[in-house]
Coordinates of C-alpha atoms in Angstrom, one line a residue:
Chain A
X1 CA 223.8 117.7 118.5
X2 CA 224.8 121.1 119.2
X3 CA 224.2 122.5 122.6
X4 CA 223.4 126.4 122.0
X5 CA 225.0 129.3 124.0
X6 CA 223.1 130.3 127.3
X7 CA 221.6 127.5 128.2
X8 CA 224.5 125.5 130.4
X9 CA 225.8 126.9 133.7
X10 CA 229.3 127.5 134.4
X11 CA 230.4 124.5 136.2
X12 CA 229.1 122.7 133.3
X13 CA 231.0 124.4 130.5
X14 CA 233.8 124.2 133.3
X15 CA 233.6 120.2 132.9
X16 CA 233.4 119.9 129.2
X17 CA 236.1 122.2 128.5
X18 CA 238.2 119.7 131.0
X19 CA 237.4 116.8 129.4
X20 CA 237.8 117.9 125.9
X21 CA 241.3 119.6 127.0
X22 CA 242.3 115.5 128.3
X23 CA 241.1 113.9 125.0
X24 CA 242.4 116.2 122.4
X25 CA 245.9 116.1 124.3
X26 CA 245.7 112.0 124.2
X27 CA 244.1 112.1 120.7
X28 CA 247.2 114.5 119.2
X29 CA 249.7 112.1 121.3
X30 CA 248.3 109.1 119.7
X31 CA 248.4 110.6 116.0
X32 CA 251.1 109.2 114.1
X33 CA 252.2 110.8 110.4
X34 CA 250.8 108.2 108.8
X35 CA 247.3 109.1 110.3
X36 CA 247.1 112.5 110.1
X37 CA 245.5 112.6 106.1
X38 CA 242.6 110.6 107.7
X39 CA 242.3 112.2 110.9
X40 CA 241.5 115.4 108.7
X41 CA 239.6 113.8 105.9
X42 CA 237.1 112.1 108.9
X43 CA 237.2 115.6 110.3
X44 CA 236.3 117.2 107.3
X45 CA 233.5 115.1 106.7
X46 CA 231.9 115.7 110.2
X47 CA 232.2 119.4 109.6
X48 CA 230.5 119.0 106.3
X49 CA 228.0 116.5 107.8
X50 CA 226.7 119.0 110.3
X51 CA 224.8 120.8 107.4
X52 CA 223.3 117.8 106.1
X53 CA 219.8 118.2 108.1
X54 CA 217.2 115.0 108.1
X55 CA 213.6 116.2 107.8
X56 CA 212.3 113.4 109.8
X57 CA 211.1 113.5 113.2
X58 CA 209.9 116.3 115.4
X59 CA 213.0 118.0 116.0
X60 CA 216.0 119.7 114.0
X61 CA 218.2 117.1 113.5
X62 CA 221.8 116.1 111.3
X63 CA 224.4 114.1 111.0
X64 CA 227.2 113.9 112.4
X65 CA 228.9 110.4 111.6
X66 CA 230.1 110.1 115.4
X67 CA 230.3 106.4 115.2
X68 CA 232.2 106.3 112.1
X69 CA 235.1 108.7 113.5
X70 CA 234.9 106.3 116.9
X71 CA 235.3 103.2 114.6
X72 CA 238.3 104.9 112.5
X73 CA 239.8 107.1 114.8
X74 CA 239.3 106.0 118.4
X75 CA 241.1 109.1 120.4
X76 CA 242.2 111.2 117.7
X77 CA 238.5 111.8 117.0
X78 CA 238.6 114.3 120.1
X79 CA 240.9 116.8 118.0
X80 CA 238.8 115.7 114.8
X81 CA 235.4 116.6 116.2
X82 CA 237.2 120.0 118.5
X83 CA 238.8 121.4 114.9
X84 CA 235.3 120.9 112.8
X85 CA 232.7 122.0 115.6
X86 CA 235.1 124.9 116.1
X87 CA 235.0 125.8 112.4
X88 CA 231.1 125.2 112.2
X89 CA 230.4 127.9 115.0
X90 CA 232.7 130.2 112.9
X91 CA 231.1 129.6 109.9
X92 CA 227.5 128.9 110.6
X93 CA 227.0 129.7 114.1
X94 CA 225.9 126.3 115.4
X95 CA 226.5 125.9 118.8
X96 CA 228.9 128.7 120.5
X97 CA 232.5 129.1 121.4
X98 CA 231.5 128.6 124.9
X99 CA 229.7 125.6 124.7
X100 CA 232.8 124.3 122.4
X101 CA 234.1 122.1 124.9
X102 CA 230.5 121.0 126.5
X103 CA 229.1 119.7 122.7
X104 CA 232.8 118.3 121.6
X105 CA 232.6 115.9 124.9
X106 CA 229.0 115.3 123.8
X107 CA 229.9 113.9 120.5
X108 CA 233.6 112.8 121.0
X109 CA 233.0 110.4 124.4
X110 CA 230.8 108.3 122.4
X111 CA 233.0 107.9 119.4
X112 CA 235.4 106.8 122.2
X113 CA 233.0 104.4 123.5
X114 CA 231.9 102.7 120.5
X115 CA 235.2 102.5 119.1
X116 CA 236.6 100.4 121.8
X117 CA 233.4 98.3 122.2
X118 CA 232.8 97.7 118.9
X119 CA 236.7 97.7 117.4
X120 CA 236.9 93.7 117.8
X121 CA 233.7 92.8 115.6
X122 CA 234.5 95.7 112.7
X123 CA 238.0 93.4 112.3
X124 CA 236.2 90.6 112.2
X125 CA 234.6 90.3 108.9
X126 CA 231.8 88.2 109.6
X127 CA 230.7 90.7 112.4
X128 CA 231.8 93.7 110.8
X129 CA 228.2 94.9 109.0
X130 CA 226.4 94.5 112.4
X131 CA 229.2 95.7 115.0
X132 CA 229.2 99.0 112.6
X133 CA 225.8 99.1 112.7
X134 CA 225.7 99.1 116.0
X135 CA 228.8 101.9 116.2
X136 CA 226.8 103.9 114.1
X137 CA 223.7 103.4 115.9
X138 CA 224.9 103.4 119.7
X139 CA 227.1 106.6 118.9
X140 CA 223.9 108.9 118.1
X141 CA 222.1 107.1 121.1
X142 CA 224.6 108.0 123.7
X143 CA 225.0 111.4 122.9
X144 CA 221.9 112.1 123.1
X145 CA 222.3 110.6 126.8
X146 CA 225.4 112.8 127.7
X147 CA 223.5 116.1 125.8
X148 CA 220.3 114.8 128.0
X149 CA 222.7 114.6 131.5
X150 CA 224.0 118.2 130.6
X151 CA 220.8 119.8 130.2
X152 CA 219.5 118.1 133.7
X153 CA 222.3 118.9 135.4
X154 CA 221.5 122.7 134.6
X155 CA 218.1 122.8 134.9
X156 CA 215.7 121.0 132.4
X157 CA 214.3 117.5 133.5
X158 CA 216.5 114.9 132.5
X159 CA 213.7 112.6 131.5
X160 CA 212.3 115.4 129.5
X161 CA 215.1 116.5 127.9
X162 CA 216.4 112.6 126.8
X163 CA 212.7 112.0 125.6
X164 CA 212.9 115.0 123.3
X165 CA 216.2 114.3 122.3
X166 CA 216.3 110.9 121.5
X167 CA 212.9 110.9 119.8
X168 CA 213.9 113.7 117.5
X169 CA 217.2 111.0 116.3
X170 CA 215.8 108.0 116.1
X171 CA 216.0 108.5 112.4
X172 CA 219.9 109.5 113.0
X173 CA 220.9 106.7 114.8
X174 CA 219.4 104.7 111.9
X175 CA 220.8 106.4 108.9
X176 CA 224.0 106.7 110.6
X177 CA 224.0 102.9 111.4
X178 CA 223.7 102.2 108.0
X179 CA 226.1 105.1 106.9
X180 CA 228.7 103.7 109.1
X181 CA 228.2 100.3 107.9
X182 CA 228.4 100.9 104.6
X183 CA 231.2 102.8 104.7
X184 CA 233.3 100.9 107.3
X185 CA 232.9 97.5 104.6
X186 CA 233.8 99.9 101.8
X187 CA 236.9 100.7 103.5
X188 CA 237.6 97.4 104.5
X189 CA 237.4 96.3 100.7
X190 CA 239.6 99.2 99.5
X191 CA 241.8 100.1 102.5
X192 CA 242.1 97.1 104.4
X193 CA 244.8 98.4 106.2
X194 CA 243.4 100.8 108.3
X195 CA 240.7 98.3 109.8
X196 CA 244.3 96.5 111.4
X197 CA 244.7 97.6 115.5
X198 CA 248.1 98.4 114.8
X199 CA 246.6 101.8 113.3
X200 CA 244.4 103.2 116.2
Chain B
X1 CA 253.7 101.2 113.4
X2 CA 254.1 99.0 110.4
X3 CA 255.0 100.7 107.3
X4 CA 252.4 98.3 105.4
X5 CA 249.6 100.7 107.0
X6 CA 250.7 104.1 105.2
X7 CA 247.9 105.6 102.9
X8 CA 249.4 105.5 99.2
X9 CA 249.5 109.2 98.7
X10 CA 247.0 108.9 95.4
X11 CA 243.9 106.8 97.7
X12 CA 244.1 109.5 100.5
X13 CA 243.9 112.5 97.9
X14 CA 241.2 110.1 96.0
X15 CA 239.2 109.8 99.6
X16 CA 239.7 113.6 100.8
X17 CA 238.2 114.4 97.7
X18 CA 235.5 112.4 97.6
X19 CA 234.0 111.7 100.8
X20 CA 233.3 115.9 101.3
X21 CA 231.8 115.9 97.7
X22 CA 229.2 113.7 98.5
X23 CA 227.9 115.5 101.2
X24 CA 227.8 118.5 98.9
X25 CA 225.7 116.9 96.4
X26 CA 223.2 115.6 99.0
X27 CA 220.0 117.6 100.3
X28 CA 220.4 121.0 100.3
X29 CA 222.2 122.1 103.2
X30 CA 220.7 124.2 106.6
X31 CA 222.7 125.8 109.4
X32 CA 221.6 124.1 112.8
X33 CA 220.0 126.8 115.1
X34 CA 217.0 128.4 116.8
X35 CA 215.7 131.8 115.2
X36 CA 212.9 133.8 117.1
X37 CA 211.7 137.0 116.1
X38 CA 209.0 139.2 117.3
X39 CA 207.2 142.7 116.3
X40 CA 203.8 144.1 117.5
X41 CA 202.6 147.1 118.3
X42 CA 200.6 148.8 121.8
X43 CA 200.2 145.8 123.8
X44 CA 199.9 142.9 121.3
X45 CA 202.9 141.3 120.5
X46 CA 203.2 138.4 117.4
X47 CA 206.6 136.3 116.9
X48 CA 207.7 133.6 115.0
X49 CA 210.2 130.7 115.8
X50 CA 211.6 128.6 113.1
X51 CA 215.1 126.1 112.5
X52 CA 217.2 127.7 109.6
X53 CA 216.3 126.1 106.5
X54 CA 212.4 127.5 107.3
X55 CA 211.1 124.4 109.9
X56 CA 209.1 125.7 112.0
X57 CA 209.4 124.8 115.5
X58 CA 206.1 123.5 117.2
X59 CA 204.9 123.8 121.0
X60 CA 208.0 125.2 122.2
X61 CA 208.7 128.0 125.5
X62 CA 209.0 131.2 125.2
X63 CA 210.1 133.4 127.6
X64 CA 209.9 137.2 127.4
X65 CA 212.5 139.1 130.1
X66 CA 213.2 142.7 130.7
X67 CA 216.7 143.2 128.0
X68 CA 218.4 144.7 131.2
X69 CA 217.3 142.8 134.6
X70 CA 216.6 139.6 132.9
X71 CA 213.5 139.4 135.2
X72 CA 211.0 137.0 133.5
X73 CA 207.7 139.2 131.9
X74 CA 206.1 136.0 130.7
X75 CA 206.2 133.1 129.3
X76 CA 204.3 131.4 126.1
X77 CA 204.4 128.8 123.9
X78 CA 204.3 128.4 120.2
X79 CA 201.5 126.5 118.3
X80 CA 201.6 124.3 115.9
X81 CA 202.6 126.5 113.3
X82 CA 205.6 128.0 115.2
X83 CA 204.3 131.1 115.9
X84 CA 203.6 132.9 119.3
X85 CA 201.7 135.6 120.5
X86 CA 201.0 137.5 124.3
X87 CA 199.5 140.3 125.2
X88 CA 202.2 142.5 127.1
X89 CA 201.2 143.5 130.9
X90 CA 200.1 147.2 131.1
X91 CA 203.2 147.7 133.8
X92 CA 205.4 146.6 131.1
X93 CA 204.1 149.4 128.6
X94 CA 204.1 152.0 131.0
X95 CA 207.6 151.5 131.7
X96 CA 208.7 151.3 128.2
X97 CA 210.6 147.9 128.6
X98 CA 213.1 146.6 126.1
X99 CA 212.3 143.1 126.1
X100 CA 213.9 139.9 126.0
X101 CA 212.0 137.4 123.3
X102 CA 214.1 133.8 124.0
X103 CA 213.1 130.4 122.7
X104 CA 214.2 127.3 124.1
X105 CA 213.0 124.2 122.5
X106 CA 214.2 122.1 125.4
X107 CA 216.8 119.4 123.2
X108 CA 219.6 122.2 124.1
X109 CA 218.6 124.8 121.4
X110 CA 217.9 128.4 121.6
X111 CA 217.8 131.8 119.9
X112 CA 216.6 135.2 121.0
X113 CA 215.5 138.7 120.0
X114 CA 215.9 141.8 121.2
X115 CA 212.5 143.6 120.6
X116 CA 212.7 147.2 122.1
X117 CA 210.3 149.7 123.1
X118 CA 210.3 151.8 120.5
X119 CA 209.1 149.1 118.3
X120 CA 205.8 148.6 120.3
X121 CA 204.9 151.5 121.9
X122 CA 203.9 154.6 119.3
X123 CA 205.8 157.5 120.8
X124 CA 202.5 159.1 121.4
X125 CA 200.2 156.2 122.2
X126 CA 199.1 158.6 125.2
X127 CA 197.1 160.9 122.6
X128 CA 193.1 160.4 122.1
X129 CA 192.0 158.1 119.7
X130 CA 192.6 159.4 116.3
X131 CA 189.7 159.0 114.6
X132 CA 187.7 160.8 116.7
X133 CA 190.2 163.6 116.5
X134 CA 190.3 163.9 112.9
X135 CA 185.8 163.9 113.6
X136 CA 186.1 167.8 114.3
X137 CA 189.0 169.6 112.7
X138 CA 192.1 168.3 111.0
X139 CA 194.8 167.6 113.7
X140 CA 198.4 167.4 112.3
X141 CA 199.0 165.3 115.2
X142 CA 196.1 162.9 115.2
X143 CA 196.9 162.1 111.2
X144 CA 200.4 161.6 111.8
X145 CA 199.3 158.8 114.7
X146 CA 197.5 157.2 111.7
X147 CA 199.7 157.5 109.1
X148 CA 202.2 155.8 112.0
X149 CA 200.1 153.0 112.9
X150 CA 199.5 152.0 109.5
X151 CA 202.7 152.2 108.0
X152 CA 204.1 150.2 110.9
X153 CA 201.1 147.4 109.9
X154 CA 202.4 147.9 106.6
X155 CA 206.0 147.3 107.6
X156 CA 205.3 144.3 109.5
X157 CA 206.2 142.1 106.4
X158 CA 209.3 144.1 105.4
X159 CA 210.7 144.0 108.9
X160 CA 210.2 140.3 109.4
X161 CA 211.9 139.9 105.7
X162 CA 214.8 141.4 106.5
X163 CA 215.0 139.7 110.1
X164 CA 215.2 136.3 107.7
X165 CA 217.7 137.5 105.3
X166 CA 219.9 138.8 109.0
X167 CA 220.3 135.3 109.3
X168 CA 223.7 134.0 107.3
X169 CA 222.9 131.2 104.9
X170 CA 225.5 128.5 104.4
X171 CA 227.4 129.1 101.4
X172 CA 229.7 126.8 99.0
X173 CA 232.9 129.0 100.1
X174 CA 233.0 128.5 103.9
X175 CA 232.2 124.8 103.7
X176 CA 235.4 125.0 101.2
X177 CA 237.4 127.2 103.8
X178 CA 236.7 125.3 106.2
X179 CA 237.7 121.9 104.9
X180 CA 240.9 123.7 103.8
X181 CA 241.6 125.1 106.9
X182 CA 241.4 121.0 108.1
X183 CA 243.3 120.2 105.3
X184 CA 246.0 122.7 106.3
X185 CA 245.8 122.2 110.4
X186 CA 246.7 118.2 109.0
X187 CA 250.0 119.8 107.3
X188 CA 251.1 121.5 109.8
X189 CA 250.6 118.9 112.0
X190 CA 252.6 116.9 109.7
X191 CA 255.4 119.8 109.5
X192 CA 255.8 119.6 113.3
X193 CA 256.2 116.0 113.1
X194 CA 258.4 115.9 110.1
X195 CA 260.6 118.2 112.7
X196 CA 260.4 115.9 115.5
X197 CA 261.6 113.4 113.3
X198 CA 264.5 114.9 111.9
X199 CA 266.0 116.7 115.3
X200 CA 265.3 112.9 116.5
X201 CA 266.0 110.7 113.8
X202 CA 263.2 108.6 113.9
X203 CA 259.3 109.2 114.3
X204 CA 257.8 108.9 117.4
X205 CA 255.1 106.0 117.1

């Protein structure tokens, strides 16, 4: 969910660049050593990701694994996301260097939001397929809100823009849902110990 | 933080390795943007919108702007097909515009092209119709118009090959850089802490 250059006005760019700023400071304070080799693998894996494009729906549309950095990184994916969108416009020109901070708010608020909404459930084993699910799921969904409330507030209809949008990832939400489910019990089975509270 | 939650060193190298690779192995891989290009010649003009990775995208705006005021000429849309087509105002011609071709497929994407005068307008589309020219005697002029309007039919395909191959395909090497470059932004995150830790004597948790 890349918001291309020339489209936002300043104020806009002004806010996301703010808000990203905030998170990646907290996310890099709330980094311990012991993180850091995840932190960079889950970054890694968003910047790779990125290219994997879904030819479902009416739109241009790929993943991005937002819920799955939320559930496993909770702050520290705002320096996650900032490092692999900033490598993606340098290496395949998605988005822009201005929009940097705009589309890293767009897809690091809702990791934010689903990891501490659906943190309790993913310990909970009995929970933990549907509440990652549901990570995986509500992550795609509500960026496509906050990339829907940019475009309005710059000049495209919101209702417009959020139809477009969250039409073209419906299939996204889904596969990511089931991404992030999978993956979050395949960690849970082999790596139990960075399901634990202690580590976000 | 408890040290029962450290990463052995051989499961993190085992999942850095292996959670990238399968991403590599999966569908063949498209960079994420808008591409628009345009060509025409006198007053028609034909263009083309499609994502990277050859989808074409449908029922979209177009806008076409002067290059240097940015005032709006017109504005189109594609069909189903992706492709657009206007027929430029005669102002616009007389004035020798560069113009302005932007797409904006309304979820936040958008690509442009620059299409300038020179590649619309003949240099001497004033002249008399050539083929009534070359009727009477053998004008140097009127055959060169010909030979200029067909060749620039002719170079129609060529020019919107190359405007496809302008576009930089993702390649095995700067998905590789750029994971390394994550890779190495995580050590030297971990060298600063290292430091912290020993002009402290304990990590910070």
């Amino acid at each position: 969910m890349h918001i291309s250059e020339g489209i936002l006005s300043v104020p806009i760019l002004i806010s996301g660049g703010l808000v990203t700023t905030l998170g990646t400071y907290i996310g890099l304070k709330k980094i311990d050593p012991e993180q850091i080799m995840p932190v960079a693998l889950l970054s890694s894996a968003f910047f790779v990701a990125g290219l994997v494009h879904v030819p479902l729906g009416p739109g241009s549309v790929h993943l991005m694994l937002i819920g799955l950095l939320g559930v496993m990184l909770g702050w520290a994916a705002f320096p996650a996301i900032l490092v692999a969108l900033f490598l993606q416009t340098l290496f395949f020109q998605f988005g822009g260097i201005a929009v940097l901070g705009v589309n890293t708010a767009i897809m690091a608020l809702p990791a934010l939001c689903c990891h501490y909404l659906t943190r309790p459930w993913i310990e909970n084993p009995k929970t933990r397929p549907a509440a990652a699910f549901i990570a995986g799921f509500l992550a795609i969904l509500l960026a496509s809100f906050i990339t829907s409330c940019a475009l309005a507030l710059t000049d495209t209809g919101f209702t417009a823009a959020a139809q477009l949008i969250i039409a073209a990832n419906i299939p996204i939400m889904i596969i990511e849902g089931c991404i992030t489910m999978f993956t979050v019990g395949f960690l849970a089975k082999v790596q139990p110990e960075i399901l634990y509270p202690e580590y976000a | 933080m408890n040290s029962s939650h450290i990463l052995p060193p051989q499961k993190t190298v085992l999942l850095v390795a292996v959670l990238p690779l399968l991403f590599l192995v999966s569908p063949p891989a498209h960079a994420h943007k808008l591409n628009v290009f345009a060509w025409g010649s006198d007053r028609q003009i034909y263009g083309e919108t499609f994502f990277n990775g050859g989808r074409k995208a449908k029922n979209i705006t177009v806008q076409v702007q002067n290059a240097e005021s940015h005032s709006l000429v017109l504005t189109t849309q594609t069909n189903a097909l992706g492709e657009f087509q206007f027929t430029l105002p005669q102002q616009v011609v007389q004035q020798q515009l560069d113009l302005l071709v932007s797409a904006d497929s309304g979820d936040g994407h958008r690509g442009e092209w620059l299409l300038e005068a020179s590649e619309y307008l003949g240099p001497e589309s004033t002249t008399a119709d050539p083929s009534t020219a070359l009727m009477n005697t053998v004008d140097t002029a009127a055959v060169r118009e010909i030979v200029r309007q067909e060749l620039k039919r002719e170079l129609i395909p060529i020019k919107k090959d190359l405007a496809e191959r302008q576009e930089k395909k993702v390649r095995l090497q700067d998905i590789l850089g750029g994971i390394g470059c994550i890779i190495g932004l995580a050590g030297l995150l971990a060298w600063f802490q290292a430091k912290k830790k020993t002009s402290t004597g304990s990590y910070k948790t």
